[in-house]
CSV table of C-alpha atoms in Angstrom, one decimal:
chain,number,residue,atom,x,y,z
A,1,MET,CA,78.3,-49.9,207.7
A,2,ALA,CA,77.6,-47.3,205.1
A,3,ILE,CA,79.5,-47.1,201.9
A,4,PRO,CA,80.0,-43.4,200.9
A,5,PHE,CA,80.5,-44.0,197.2
A,6,SER,CA,79.2,-47.0,195.1
A,7,ASN,CA,78.8,-47.8,191.5
A,8,THR,CA,75.3,-49.3,192.1
A,9,HIS,CA,72.5,-47.5,190.3
A,10,LEU,CA,69.1,-48.1,191.6
A,11,ARG,CA,65.9,-47.5,189.6
A,12,VAL,CA,62.3,-47.2,190.7
A,13,PRO,CA,60.5,-50.1,189.2
A,14,THR,CA,58.0,-49.2,186.3
A,15,GLY,CA,54.6,-48.5,187.7
A,16,PHE,CA,55.7,-48.2,191.3
A,17,ARG,CA,55.4,-44.4,191.4
A,18,ASP,CA,51.9,-44.7,190.2
A,19,LEU,CA,51.0,-47.3,192.9
A,20,LEU,CA,52.3,-45.0,195.6
A,21,GLU,CA,50.8,-41.9,194.2
A,22,GLY,CA,47.4,-43.7,194.1
A,23,LEU,CA,47.8,-44.9,197.8
A,24,VAL,CA,48.8,-41.4,198.9
A,25,ARG,CA,45.8,-39.9,197.1
A,26,GLU,CA,43.3,-42.4,198.8
A,27,VAL,CA,45.0,-41.8,202.2
A,28,LEU,CA,44.6,-38.2,201.9
A,29,ARG,CA,41.0,-38.6,200.8
A,30,ALA,CA,40.0,-41.0,203.5
A,31,GLN,CA,42.2,-39.9,206.4
A,32,PRO,CA,42.4,-43.3,208.1
A,33,ARG,CA,43.5,-43.7,211.6
A,34,ASP,CA,45.5,-46.9,210.7
A,35,ILE,CA,47.4,-46.1,207.5
A,36,VAL,CA,49.2,-49.5,207.4
A,37,ALA,CA,45.8,-51.5,207.6
A,38,PHE,CA,44.4,-49.0,205.0
A,39,ALA,CA,47.3,-49.6,202.6
A,40,ALA,CA,46.9,-53.3,203.0
A,41,GLU,CA,43.2,-53.1,202.1
A,42,HIS,CA,43.9,-50.7,199.2
A,43,PHE,CA,46.6,-53.0,197.7
A,44,GLN,CA,44.3,-56.0,198.2
A,45,ALA,CA,41.5,-54.2,196.4
A,46,LEU,CA,43.9,-53.5,193.5
A,47,LEU,CA,44.8,-57.2,193.4
A,48,ASP,CA,41.1,-58.2,193.4
A,49,GLU,CA,40.5,-55.9,190.6
A,50,ARG,CA,43.5,-57.2,188.6
A,51,GLU,CA,42.2,-60.8,189.1
A,52,ARG,CA,38.5,-59.8,188.2
A,53,SER,CA,39.2,-57.7,185.1
A,54,GLY,CA,42.4,-59.2,183.9
A,55,THR,CA,44.1,-55.7,183.7
A,56,ASP,CA,47.1,-54.7,185.9
A,57,PRO,CA,46.8,-51.2,187.3
A,58,ALA,CA,50.6,-51.0,187.7
A,59,ALA,CA,51.2,-52.0,184.1
A,60,TRP,CA,48.5,-49.5,182.9
A,61,GLY,CA,50.1,-46.8,185.0
A,62,SER,CA,53.6,-47.5,183.7
A,63,ARG,CA,52.4,-47.1,180.1
A,64,LEU,CA,51.2,-43.6,181.0
A,65,GLU,CA,54.7,-42.9,182.4
A,66,ASP,CA,56.4,-43.9,179.1
């Protein structure tokens, strides 16, 4: 059941917009047939990079937003 009016205010988490924009950019560039599998690989590559380098792409992007 939907509630037409609510006092709940939702905010997009810091860095989330940058993560999605990066994914969209790569999807448009690669034009994959299976976008879900491509997204899983993309985010796994970001996790691997974060573990390898010690820097978080989401945190770095969120600093650019501020």
